[in-house]
Short mmCIF file of C-alpha atoms in Angstrom, two decimals:
data_model
loop_
_atom_site.label_atom_id
_atom_site.label_comp_id
_atom_site.label_asym_id
_atom_site.label_seq_id
_atom_site.Cartn_x
_atom_site.Cartn_y
_atom_site.Cartn_z
CA MET A 24 3.41 19.09 0.69
CA ILE A 25 1.33 16.99 2.91
CA SER A 26 2.22 13.87 4.21
CA ILE A 27 0.38 11.27 2.17
CA ASN A 28 -0.71 8.02 2.82
CA GLY A 29 -1.98 4.93 1.10
CA THR A 30 -5.55 4.76 2.58
CA GLN A 31 -5.28 7.95 0.69
CA ILE A 32 -3.68 6.75 -2.51
CA ASN A 33 -6.85 4.20 -2.49
CA TYR A 34 -9.27 6.76 -2.46
CA TYR A 35 -8.41 9.05 -4.41
CA TYR A 36 -9.22 6.32 -7.31
CA ILE A 37 -12.63 5.40 -5.89
CA CYS A 38 -14.13 8.49 -4.74
CA LYS A 39 -12.70 12.36 -3.88
CA THR A 40 -14.85 13.13 -1.41
CA LYS A 41 -14.50 9.44 0.85
CA LEU A 42 -10.71 10.44 0.10
CA TRP A 43 -11.74 14.31 1.55
CA LEU A 44 -13.67 13.17 4.93
CA PHE A 45 -10.79 9.74 5.66
CA SER A 46 -8.26 12.91 4.83
CA HIS A 47 -10.42 15.38 7.29
CA ASN A 48 -10.05 13.00 9.72
CA ILE A 49 -13.51 11.75 8.94
CA HIS A 50 -13.11 7.95 9.71
CA MET A 51 -16.38 5.62 9.20
CA GLU A 52 -13.86 2.11 7.97
CA GLN A 53 -13.75 0.80 11.77
CA GLU A 54 -17.77 0.40 11.28
CA SER A 55 -17.40 -1.63 8.19
CA ASP A 56 -18.07 -5.12 7.61
CA ASN A 57 -15.87 -4.85 4.81
CA VAL A 58 -13.49 -4.37 6.58
CA LYS A 59 -13.47 -6.25 8.96
CA PHE A 60 -13.84 -8.61 6.81
CA GLY A 61 -10.35 -7.73 5.68
CA LYS A 62 -8.59 -7.48 7.85
CA THR A 63 -10.02 -11.48 8.95
CA LEU A 64 -8.72 -12.37 5.96
CA HIS A 65 -5.47 -10.90 6.22
CA GLU A 66 -5.19 -12.28 9.43
CA ASP A 67 -6.44 -16.18 8.06
CA SER A 68 -4.83 -16.15 4.43
CA TYR A 69 -1.53 -14.98 5.72
CA LYS A 70 -0.90 -15.87 9.60
CA LYS A 71 2.41 -15.59 9.85
CA ASP A 72 3.19 -12.62 8.18
CA ASN A 73 3.14 -9.78 10.07
CA GLU A 74 1.99 -5.53 9.13
CA VAL A 75 5.01 -2.95 8.67
CA LEU A 76 3.96 0.23 9.40
CA ILE A 77 6.56 3.11 7.71
CA ASP A 78 7.00 6.30 8.78
CA ASN A 79 3.73 6.38 10.20
CA LEU A 80 2.45 6.79 6.66
CA ILE A 81 3.25 2.98 4.61
CA ASN A 82 0.87 0.28 6.38
CA VAL A 83 3.00 -2.86 3.79
CA ASP A 84 0.38 -6.18 4.96
CA PHE A 85 3.74 -8.35 4.48
CA ILE A 86 6.90 -7.47 3.21
CA LYS A 87 9.37 -10.74 2.53
CA HIS A 88 13.96 -9.84 2.74
CA ASN A 89 14.32 -11.13 -0.90
CA ASN A 90 16.49 -9.37 -3.77
CA PRO A 91 13.85 -7.61 -4.86
CA ILE A 92 12.27 -6.91 -1.42
CA GLU A 93 8.60 -7.73 -1.88
CA ILE A 94 5.94 -5.67 -0.14
CA HIS A 95 2.05 -7.69 -0.31
CA GLU A 96 -0.58 -6.32 -0.17
CA VAL A 97 -3.82 -8.48 0.13
CA LYS A 98 -6.94 -7.28 -0.21
CA LYS A 99 -10.60 -9.10 -0.99
CA THR A 100 -11.64 -8.75 -4.34
CA GLN A 101 -10.04 -7.13 -7.55
CA SER A 102 -12.92 -4.73 -8.56
CA MET A 103 -11.16 -1.84 -7.67
CA LYS A 104 -8.11 -3.36 -9.25
CA LYS A 105 -6.78 0.20 -9.71
CA SER A 106 -7.10 1.76 -6.57
CA HIS A 107 -4.84 -1.70 -5.42
CA GLU A 108 -2.66 -1.04 -7.49
CA PHE A 109 -1.63 2.96 -6.65
CA GLN A 110 -1.79 1.99 -3.00
CA LEU A 111 1.34 -0.75 -3.56
CA LEU A 112 2.86 2.00 -6.35
CA TYR A 113 3.39 4.65 -3.47
CA TYR A 114 4.67 2.23 -0.68
CA ILE A 115 6.98 1.36 -3.68
CA TYR A 116 7.86 4.67 -4.53
CA TYR A 117 7.96 6.04 -0.79
CA LEU A 118 10.85 3.97 -0.49
CA LYS A 119 12.04 4.43 -3.19
CA LYS A 120 12.16 8.23 -2.65
CA GLU A 121 12.32 7.96 1.54
CA LYS A 122 14.52 5.62 2.33
CA GLY A 123 16.44 4.95 -1.05
CA LEU A 124 15.23 1.43 -1.64
CA ASN A 125 16.09 0.79 -5.41
CA ASN A 126 15.11 -2.87 -5.39
CA VAL A 127 11.35 -3.31 -3.96
CA VAL A 128 9.02 -4.75 -5.97
CA GLY A 129 5.07 -5.15 -4.84
CA TYR A 130 3.00 -8.44 -4.57
CA LEU A 131 -1.14 -7.50 -4.42
CA ASN A 132 -2.15 -10.92 -3.47
CA TYR A 133 -6.33 -11.59 -3.54
CA PRO A 134 -6.25 -14.95 -1.27
CA LEU A 135 -10.32 -15.81 -1.99
CA ASN A 136 -9.18 -16.05 -5.72
CA ARG A 137 -5.61 -17.63 -5.42
CA LYS A 138 -4.35 -14.69 -7.59
CA MET A 139 -0.87 -12.95 -7.22
CA PHE A 140 -0.02 -9.66 -9.24
CA LYS A 141 3.43 -8.38 -9.76
CA ILE A 142 3.94 -4.53 -9.53
CA GLU A 143 6.67 -3.00 -10.41
CA LEU A 144 7.14 1.25 -10.50
CA ILE A 145 8.10 1.55 -14.34
CA SER A 146 8.48 5.85 -15.62
CA GLU A 147 5.08 5.85 -16.78
CA LYS A 148 3.12 4.92 -13.52
CA GLU A 149 5.80 6.99 -11.60
CA LYS A 150 4.69 9.78 -13.33
CA GLU A 151 1.05 9.16 -12.99
CA LEU A 152 1.18 8.40 -9.62
CA GLU A 153 3.01 12.00 -9.01
CA SER A 154 0.78 13.77 -11.26
CA THR A 155 -1.90 11.66 -7.72
CA LEU A 156 -0.05 13.33 -5.71
CA PHE A 157 -0.38 16.93 -6.63
CA ASP A 158 -3.74 15.68 -6.80
CA ILE A 159 -4.31 14.58 -3.72
CA ASN A 160 -3.03 18.09 -1.87
CA LYS A 161 -5.47 19.78 -3.84
CA ILE A 162 -8.61 18.23 -3.19
CA ILE A 163 -7.29 17.44 1.05
CA CYS A 164 -7.01 21.55 0.88
CA SER A 165 -10.06 22.12 -1.23
CA ASP A 166 -13.72 22.67 0.03
CA ILE A 167 -15.14 18.76 -0.03
CA PRO A 168 -15.80 17.87 -3.48
CA LYS A 169 -19.99 16.57 -4.38
CA PRO A 170 -20.49 13.30 -4.11
CA LYS A 171 -20.69 11.02 -6.49
CA LYS A 172 -23.05 7.74 -7.02
CA SER A 173 -21.73 4.51 -8.25
CA ARG A 174 -22.63 1.15 -7.82
CA ILE A 175 -20.16 0.96 -5.25
CA CYS A 176 -21.53 3.39 -3.22
CA ARG A 177 -23.78 0.99 -1.77
CA LYS A 178 -20.61 -0.65 -0.17
CA CYS A 179 -19.42 2.58 1.32
CA ALA A 180 -19.24 2.81 5.32
CA TYR A 181 -19.50 6.86 4.18
CA PHE A 182 -23.09 5.73 2.10
CA GLU A 183 -24.97 7.28 4.80
CA PHE A 184 -22.81 10.57 5.25
CA CYS A 185 -22.53 11.13 1.39
CA PHE A 186 -26.46 10.15 1.13
CA CYS A 187 -28.89 10.37 3.67
#
């Protein structure tokens, strides 16, 4: 099975074309104003909390070493909450399966809205996540999926690649 990172999980729930492009090292995010804003938002909102990169696959925005261990993901808006949720669920899943950590809970932080949501890996979500991992591998190993235009496309870093 191919190594999968958190961004790929996130993109799976947003756009299969974006997932495929990113997975084949076609990266356009560094030019995106939305991505730059998100990085600034994290830096400004959580100055004393540092990102933690684990096994070069998962990049947790910050960790609180409580009992249970808290992993936090900071996002700009809730508009793609399902993709955010499954990215965080993947981090919890990875820590459970690869690191043997069973006492981990996640939090989605939306500082602009002053909201925080607790995310836990329950068996139903774990099964859906495993199905997602299987689908991601199939997408990556296939030809590029045809882009499906939606309302979120105009803000996407890959918009011109897909539609111009």
